Structure formats: structure tokens, C-alpha cells
Short mmCIF file of C-alpha atoms in Angstrom, two decimals:
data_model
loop_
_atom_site.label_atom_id
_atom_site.label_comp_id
_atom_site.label_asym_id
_atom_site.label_seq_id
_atom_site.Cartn_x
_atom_site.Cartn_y
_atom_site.Cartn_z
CA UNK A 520 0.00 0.00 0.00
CA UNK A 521 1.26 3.35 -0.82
CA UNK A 522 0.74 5.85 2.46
CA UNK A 523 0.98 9.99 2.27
CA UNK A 524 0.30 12.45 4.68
CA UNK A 525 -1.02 15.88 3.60
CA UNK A 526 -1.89 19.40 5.26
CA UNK A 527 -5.81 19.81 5.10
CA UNK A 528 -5.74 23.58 6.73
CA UNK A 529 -7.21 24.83 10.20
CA UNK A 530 -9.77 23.83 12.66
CA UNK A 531 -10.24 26.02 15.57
CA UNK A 532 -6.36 26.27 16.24
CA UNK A 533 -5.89 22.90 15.16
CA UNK A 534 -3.64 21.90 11.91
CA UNK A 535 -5.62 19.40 10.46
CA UNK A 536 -4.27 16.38 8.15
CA UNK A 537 -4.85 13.87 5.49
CA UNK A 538 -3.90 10.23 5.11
CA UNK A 539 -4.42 8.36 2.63
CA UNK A 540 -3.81 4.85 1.55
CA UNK A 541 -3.86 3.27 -2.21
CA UNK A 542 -3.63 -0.36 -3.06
CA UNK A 543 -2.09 -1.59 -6.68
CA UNK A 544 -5.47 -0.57 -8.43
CA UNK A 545 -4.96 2.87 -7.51
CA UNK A 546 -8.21 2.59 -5.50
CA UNK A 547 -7.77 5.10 -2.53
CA UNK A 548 -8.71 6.50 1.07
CA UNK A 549 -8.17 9.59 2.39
CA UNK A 550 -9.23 10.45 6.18
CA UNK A 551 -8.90 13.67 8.10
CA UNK A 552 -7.56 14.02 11.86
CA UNK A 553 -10.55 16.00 12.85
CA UNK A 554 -13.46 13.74 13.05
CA UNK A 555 -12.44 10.94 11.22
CA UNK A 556 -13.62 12.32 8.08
CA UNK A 557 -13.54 9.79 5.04
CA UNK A 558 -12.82 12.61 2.34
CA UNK A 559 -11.94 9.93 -0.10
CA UNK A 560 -12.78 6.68 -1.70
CA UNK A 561 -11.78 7.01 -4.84
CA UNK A 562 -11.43 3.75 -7.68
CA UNK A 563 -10.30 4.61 -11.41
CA UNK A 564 -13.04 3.76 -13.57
CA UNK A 565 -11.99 3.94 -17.46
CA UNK A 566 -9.22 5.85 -16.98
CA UNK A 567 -10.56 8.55 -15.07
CA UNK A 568 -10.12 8.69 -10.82
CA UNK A 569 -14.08 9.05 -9.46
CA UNK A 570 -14.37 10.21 -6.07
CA UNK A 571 -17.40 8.35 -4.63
CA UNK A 572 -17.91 10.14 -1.46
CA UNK A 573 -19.29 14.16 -1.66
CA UNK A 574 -16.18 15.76 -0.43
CA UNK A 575 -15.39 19.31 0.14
CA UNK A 576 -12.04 20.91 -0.74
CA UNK A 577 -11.37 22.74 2.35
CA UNK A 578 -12.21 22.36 6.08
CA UNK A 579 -14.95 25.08 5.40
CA UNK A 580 -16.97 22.69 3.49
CA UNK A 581 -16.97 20.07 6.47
CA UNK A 582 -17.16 22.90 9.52
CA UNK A 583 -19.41 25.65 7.89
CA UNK A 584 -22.86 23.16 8.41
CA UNK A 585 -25.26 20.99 10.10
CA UNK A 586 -24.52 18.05 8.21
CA UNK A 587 -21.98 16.12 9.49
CA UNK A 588 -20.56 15.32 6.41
CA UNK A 589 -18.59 12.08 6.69
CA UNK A 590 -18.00 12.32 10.06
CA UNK A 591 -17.54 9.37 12.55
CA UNK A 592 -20.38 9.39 15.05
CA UNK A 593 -20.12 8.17 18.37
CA UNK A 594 -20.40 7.76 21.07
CA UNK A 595 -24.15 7.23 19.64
CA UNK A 596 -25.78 7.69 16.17
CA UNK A 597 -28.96 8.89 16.19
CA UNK A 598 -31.46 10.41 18.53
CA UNK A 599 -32.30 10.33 21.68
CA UNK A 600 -35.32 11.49 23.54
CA UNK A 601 -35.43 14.45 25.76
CA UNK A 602 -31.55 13.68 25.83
CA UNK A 603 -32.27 11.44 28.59
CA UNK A 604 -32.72 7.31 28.97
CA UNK A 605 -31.98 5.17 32.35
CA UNK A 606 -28.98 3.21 33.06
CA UNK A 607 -29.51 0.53 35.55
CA UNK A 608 -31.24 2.93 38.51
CA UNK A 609 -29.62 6.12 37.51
CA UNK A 610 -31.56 8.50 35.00
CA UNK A 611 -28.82 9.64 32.52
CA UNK A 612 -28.84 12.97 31.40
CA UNK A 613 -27.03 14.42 28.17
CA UNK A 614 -26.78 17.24 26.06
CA UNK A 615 -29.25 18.71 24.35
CA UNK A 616 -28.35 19.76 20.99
CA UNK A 617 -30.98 19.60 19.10
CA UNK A 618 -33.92 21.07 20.81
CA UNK A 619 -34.88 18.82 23.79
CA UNK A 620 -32.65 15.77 22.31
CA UNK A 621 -29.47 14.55 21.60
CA UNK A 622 -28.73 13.84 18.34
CA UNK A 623 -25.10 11.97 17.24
CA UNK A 624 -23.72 11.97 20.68
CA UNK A 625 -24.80 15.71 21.81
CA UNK A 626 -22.27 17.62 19.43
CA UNK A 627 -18.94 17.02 21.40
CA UNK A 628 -17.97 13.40 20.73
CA UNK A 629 -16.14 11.45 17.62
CA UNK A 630 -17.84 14.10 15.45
CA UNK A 631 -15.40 17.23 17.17
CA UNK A 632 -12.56 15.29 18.11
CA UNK A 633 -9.26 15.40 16.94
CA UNK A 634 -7.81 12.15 16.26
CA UNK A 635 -4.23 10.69 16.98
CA UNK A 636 -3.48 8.59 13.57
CA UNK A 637 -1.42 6.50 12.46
CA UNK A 638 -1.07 3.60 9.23
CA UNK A 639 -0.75 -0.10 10.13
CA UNK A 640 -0.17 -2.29 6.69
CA UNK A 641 -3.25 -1.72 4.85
CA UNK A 642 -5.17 0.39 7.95
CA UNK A 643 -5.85 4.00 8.90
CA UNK A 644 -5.63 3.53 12.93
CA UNK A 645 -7.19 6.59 14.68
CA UNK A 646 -7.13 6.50 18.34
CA UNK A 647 -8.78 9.00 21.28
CA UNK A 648 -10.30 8.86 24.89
CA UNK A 649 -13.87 10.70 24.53
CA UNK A 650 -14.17 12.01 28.58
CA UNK A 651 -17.25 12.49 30.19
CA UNK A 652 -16.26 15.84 30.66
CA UNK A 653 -16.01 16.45 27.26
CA UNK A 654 -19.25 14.87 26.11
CA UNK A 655 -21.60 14.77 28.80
CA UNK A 656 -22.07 10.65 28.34
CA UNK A 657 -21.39 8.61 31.38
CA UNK A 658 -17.61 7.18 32.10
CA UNK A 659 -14.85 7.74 30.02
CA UNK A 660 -14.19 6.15 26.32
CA UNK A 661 -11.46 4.49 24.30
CA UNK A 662 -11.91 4.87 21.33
CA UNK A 663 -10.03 2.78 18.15
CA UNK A 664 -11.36 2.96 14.62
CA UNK A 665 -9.55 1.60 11.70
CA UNK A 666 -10.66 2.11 8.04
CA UNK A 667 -8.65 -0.44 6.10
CA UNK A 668 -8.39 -0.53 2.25
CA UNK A 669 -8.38 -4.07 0.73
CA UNK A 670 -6.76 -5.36 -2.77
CA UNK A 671 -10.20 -5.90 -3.92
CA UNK A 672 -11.26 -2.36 -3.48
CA UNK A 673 -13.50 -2.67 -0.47
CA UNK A 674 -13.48 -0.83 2.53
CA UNK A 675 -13.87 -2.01 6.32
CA UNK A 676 -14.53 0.64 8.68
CA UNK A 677 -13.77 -1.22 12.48
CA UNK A 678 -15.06 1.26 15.38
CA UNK A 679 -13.67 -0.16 18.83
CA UNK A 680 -15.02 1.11 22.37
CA UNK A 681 -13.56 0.26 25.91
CA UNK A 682 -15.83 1.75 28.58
CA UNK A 683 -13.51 3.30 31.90
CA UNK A 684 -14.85 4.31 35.02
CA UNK A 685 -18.93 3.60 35.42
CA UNK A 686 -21.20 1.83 32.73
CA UNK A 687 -21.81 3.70 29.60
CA UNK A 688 -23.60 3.48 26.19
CA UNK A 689 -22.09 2.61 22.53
CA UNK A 690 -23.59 2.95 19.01
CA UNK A 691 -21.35 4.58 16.63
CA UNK A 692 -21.59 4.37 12.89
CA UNK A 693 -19.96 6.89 9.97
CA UNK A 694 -22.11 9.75 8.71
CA UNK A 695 -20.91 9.16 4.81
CA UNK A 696 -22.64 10.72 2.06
CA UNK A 697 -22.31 8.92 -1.49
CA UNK A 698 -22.77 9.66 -5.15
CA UNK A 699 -21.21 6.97 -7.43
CA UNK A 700 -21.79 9.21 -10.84
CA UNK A 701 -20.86 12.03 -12.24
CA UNK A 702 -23.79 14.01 -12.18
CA UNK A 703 -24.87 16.47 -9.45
CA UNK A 704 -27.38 14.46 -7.82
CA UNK A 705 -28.42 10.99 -7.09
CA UNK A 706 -31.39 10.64 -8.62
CA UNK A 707 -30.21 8.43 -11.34
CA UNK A 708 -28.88 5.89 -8.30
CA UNK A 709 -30.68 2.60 -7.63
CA UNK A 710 -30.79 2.05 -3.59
CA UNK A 711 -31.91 -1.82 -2.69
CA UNK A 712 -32.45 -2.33 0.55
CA UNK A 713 -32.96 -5.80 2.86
CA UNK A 714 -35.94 -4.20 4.84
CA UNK A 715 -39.67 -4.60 5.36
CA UNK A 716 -40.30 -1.82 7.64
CA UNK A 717 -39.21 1.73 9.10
CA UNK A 718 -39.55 3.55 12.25
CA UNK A 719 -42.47 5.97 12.67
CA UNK A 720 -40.77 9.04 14.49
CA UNK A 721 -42.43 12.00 16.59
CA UNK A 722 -42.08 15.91 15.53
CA UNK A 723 -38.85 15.97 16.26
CA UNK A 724 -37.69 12.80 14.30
CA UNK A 725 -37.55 10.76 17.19
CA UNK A 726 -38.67 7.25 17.27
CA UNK A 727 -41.60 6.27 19.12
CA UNK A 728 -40.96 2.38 19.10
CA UNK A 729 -43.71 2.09 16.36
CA UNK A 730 -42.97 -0.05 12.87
CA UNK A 731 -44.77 1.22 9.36
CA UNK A 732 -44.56 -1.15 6.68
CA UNK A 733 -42.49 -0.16 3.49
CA UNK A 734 -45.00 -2.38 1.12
CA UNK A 735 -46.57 -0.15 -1.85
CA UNK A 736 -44.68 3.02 -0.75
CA UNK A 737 -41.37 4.90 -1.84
CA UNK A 738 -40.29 3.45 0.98
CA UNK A 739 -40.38 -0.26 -0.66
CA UNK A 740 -36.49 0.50 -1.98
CA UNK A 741 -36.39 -3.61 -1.32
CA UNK A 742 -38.46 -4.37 -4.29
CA UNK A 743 -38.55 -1.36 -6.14
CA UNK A 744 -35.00 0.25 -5.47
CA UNK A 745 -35.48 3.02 -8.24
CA UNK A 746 -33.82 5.96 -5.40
CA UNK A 747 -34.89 9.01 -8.11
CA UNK A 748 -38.84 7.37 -8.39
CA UNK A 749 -38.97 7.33 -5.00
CA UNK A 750 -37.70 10.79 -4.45
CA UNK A 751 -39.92 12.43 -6.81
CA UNK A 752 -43.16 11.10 -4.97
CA UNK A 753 -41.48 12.50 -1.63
CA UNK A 754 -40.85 15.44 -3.01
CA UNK A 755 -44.08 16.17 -3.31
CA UNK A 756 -45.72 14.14 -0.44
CA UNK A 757 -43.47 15.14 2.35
CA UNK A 758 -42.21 18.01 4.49
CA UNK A 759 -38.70 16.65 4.18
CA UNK A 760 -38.97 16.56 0.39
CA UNK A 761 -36.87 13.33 -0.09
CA UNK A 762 -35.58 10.70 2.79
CA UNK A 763 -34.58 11.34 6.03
CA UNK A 764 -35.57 8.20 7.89
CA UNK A 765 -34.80 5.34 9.55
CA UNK A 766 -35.31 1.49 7.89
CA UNK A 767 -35.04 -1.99 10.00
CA UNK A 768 -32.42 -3.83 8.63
CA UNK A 769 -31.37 -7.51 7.96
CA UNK A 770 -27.78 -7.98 7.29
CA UNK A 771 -25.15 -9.22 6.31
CA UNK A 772 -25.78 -6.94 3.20
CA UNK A 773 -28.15 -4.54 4.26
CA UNK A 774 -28.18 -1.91 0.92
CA UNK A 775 -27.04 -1.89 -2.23
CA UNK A 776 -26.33 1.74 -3.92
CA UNK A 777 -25.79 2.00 -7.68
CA UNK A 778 -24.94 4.72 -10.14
CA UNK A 779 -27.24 3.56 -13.32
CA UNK A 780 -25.20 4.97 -15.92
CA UNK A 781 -21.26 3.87 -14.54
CA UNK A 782 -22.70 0.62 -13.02
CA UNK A 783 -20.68 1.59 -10.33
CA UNK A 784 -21.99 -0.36 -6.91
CA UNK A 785 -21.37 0.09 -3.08
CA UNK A 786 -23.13 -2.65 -1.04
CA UNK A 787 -22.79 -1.91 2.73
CA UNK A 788 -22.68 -4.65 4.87
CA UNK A 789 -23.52 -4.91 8.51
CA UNK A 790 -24.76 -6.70 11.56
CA UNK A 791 -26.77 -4.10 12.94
CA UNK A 792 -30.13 -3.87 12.59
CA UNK A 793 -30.38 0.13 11.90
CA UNK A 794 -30.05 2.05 9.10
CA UNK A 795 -30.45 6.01 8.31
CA UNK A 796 -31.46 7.20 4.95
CA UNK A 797 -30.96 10.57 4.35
CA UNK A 798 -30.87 12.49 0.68
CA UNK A 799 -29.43 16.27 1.87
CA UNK A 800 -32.69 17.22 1.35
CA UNK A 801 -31.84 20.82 2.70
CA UNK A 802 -28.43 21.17 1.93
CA UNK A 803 -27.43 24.74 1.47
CA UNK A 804 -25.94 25.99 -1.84
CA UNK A 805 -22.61 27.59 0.11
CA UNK A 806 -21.18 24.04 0.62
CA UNK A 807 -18.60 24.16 -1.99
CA UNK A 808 -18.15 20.05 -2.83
CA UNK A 809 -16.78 17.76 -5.76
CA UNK A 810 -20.40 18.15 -7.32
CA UNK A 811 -20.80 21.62 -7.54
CA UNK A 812 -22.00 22.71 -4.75
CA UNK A 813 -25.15 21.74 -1.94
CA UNK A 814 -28.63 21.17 -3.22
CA UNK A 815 -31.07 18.60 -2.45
CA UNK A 816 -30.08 15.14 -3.52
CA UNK A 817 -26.75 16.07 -3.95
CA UNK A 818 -25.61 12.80 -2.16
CA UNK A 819 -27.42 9.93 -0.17
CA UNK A 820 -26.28 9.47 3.56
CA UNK A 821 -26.44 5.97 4.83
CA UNK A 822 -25.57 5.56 8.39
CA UNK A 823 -25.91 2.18 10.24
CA UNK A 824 -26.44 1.07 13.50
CA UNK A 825 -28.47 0.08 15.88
CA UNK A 826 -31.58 1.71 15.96
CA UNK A 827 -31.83 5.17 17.07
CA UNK A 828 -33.58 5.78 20.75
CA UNK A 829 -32.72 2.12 21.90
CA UNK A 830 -31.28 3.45 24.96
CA UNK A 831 -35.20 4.15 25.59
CA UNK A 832 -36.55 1.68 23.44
CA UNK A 833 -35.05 -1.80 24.72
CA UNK A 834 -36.81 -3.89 21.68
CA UNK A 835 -34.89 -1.71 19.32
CA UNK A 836 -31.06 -2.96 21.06
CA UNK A 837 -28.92 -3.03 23.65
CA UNK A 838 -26.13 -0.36 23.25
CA UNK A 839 -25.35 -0.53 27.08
CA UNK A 840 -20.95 -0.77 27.41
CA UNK A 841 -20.28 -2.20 31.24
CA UNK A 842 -17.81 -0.53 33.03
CA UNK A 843 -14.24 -2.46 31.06
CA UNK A 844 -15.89 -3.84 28.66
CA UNK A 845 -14.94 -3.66 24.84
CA UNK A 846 -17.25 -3.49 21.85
CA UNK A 847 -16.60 -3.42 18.42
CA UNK A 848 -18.77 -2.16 15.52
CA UNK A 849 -18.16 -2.97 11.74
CA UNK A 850 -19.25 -1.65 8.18
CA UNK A 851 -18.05 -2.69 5.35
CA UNK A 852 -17.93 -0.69 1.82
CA UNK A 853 -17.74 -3.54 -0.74
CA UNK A 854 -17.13 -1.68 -4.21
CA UNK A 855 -17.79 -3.49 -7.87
CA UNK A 856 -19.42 -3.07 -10.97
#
């Protein structure tokens, strides 16, 4: 594997970094110090290097939004109600960032942390302890994530936890946004999905424990995985104007995106029975990217993990870490055509 290490400018006094990795197809990762942020997975496709992740060519494009843009996300994905769920006896309270709730960890976890990194063989090793000074959660975190490039183009993104001090809670995923084409938005993808339901959510997108079936809906990407169909009835049918939800998932390979024209295919594997759909329905047009810039649909989001609100909602998961204990989370980015 061929390694480099690049400047990627400032973050709030912090020189920020990029290291990448490329295997003998010239397939290659890129990830920042500051957040773990996959800025590249690139493959050469007839000659000509595609980028398959939306990427921004300066820190401003990351930092300047609410959108988390590839972004590791932990200690939790997802929301959680009123910010608050009980541990054992103890009612746990955390930060509200997003009204009354906590959304991705309450704003000060993997998502604002600067990584220490380094490259082991064919591995981009980023290490930090997330305290609960510094995020509100309870006990302290160790955190390990490796995103390790394979001679067969895939990607395996490994996110380790070791709980310190009291009992905690652990449900990370990666916040990536794809578009495999060319074109400035994904509505010429195909997104299959292994699901048969999604989560109702309240007002504020939180999920009330309640299952709606995806059959005869644009939510039915399992049978009829035509993303820009779907997106044009939502468009007009819902306040979000495209996806922004959450589908129960069966694994190993949970979705399936592909760009219709290239051919070019992502499937995402997992274990976990979560995963977030979201289209950038209300991305702003000042986020300078590699498709132009932000509009709706510019890129699809797929996050997974266990289901969002669990630590509420015990039939959703358990995402309780004991005090010393180690977890580990996988997803894996299997490219082909």
C-alpha cells in the first residue's frame, strides 16, 4: 500500500491532516484528523479517478454546516429522547443539541474530536479517549477505529469502544454521504435495501418504538430500489422533500447503492439492525463540494447502526458498554461493478 500524509488547513487552532492509503489498483482512502472524516474513496473507472464520497475541498466545506458530512459518530448515532434514557437505577442525562434531544452523541464526541493517527499495513488507525467531561455521556471512552483498504477495493470501517470508570452506552456508525456518478445528484442511483419496515418518528424525528410497513410506498427501496422514483413522490408528499428516515435492517448486506449509468456499486454490509437514509434534502448551496455545490439530492447518507432511541426503546437494542468492557462495531464498503 502506498501511504501519504497531507496538510488539510485549520480547525479552531488545530492543523488538520490527510492520510491516505492506495492499493495496486490505484483505489484510494483519504481520512482527516478532525473527526475521522472519510474525504476519499476514490477507484479509477476507465481511466478517469471518481471520487465516490461528496467531499469538500477545504475544512470550510466540512465545519461551515449541520450536516456532518462524513464524520464518525459516536459515542451514539442517532437520537435520543429528551436527551435522557436510564442506566440501571440512575436517569442519565445528556446534552441537548438539538432542541430537547441529543442527536449523534450531543455535538462534542467522535464528530469534534481530533484524532491521533497512524497507518498499520493496509489500515488507517485513529485512536482518542472521549471524557465524560467532554461529552456529557457517562464514564470515560477508548476509542479505536480503523478504516482499512483491501486489494479488492472494499473498505472495512472497524469502530472499537472500551468503557472506563462507570457503565456507559455505545452505538457509533460513519455519517458518509455517497454519489457513485458524475452528475450532481443521485437521482439516477438505484438504492436496494434488505428491509420490510421503518420507524415511525415523533415531531422531532424521534422514534416512538412504532414499525410502518415499506409495502406499496417509496419506501419499498427492497423491491422497487429506483432511489430518483422514489424521491420524486417525496418530493411532493413530504415536508422533508426526499428521505430522512430510519429502515429496519437484515444484514449481512443490508443496501445496495448504484450509479445507473457507470454501473458503479457500493453494497454496505452490517450486523446491525439500523439504518439512516438521508438524501441532503436541505443542503445549502454555500457548501462548496466535488459536485458543484449543496442542493437537495446532492448525495445519499447511509448511516448504520443500531436503531436510534434504543437506549429508551429496549426492543430496538442493547447499546449498554459495562464498566471495562470492549465493543466493536463494523461496516463494510464492498465496491464493484
Amino acid at each position: 500500500m502506498k501511504t501519504t500524509i497531507q496538510p488539510f488547513g485549520e480547525f479552531e487552532g488545530h492543523n488538520v491532516s490527510a492520510y491516505s492509503l492506495e492499493n495496486k489498483n490505484g483505489t484510494r482512502i483519504t481520512v482527516l484528523d478532525f473527526a475521522g472524516i472519510w474525504h476519499e474513496y476514490s477507484v479509477i473507472d476507465e481511466g478517469t479517478r471518481v471520487n465516490m464520497l461528496l467531499s469538500a475541498p477545504e475544512m470550510s466545506g466540512y465545519t461551515d454546516n449541520p450536516f456532518y458530512i462524513n464524520r464518525l459518530i459516536g459515542r451514539v448515532a442517532g437520537r435520543i429522547k429528551d436527551a435522557t434514557f436510564k442506566l440501571g437505577d440512575q436517569l442519565i442525562q445528556t446534552p441537548q443539541n438539538e432542541g430537547d434531544n441529543s442527536l449523534h452523541g450531543g455535538g462534542n464526541g467522535w464528530s469534534n474530536t481530533m484524532f491521533a493517527v497512524k497507518f498499520d499495513q493496509n489500515s488507517i488507525v485513529l485512536t482518542a479517549t472521549i471524557t465524560s467531561a467532554q461529552d456529557g455521556f457517562p464514564g470515560n471512552l477508548e476509542s479505536e477505529i480503523r478504516y482499512t483498504l483491501s486489494d479488492d477495493d472494499t473498505v472495512t470501517l472497524t469502530m472499537g469502544g472500551t468503557q472506563r470508570e462507570t457503565d456507559g452506552v455505545f452505538n457509533p456508525t460513519s455519517h458518509a454521504y455517497f454519489n457513485l456518478s458524475q452528475s450532481d445528484d443521485v437521482s439516477n442511483h438505484e438504492l436496494q435495501l434488505n428491509s420490510k419496515v421503518h420507524l415511525a418518528v415523533d415531531a422531532g424525528k424521534v422514534p416512538t418504538g412504532e414499525l410502518i410497513a415499506n409495502h406499496n410506498s417509496p419506501f419499498d427501496l427492497r423491491m422497487a430500489p429506483d432511489l430518483g422514483a422514489a424521491l420524486a413522490t417525496l418530493d411532493k408528499t413530504t415536508a422533508e422533500h426526499g428521505f430522512d428516515d430510519v429502515f429496519v435492517v437484515q444484514g449481512p448486506k443490508i443496501a445496495s447503492l448504484k450509479d445507473k449509468v457507470s454501473s458503479r456499486t457500493i453494497d454496505v454490509i452490517s450486523l446491525r439492525n439500523g439504518l439512516v437514509v438521508f438524501t441532503a434534502n436541505s443542503m445549502t448551496s454555500d457548501m462548496i463540494n466535488n459536485h458543484g455545490n449543496g442542493h437537495k439530492w446532492v448525495a445519499v447518507a447511509l448511516e448504520p447502526h443500531t436503531l436510534p432511541n434504543s437506549e429508551n426503546i429496549p426492543s430496538f437494542g442493547d447499546v449498554r458498554l459495562k464498566k471495562d468492557e470492549t465493543r466493536v462495531a463494523e461496516i463494510v464498503y464492498r465496491y464493484h461493478k
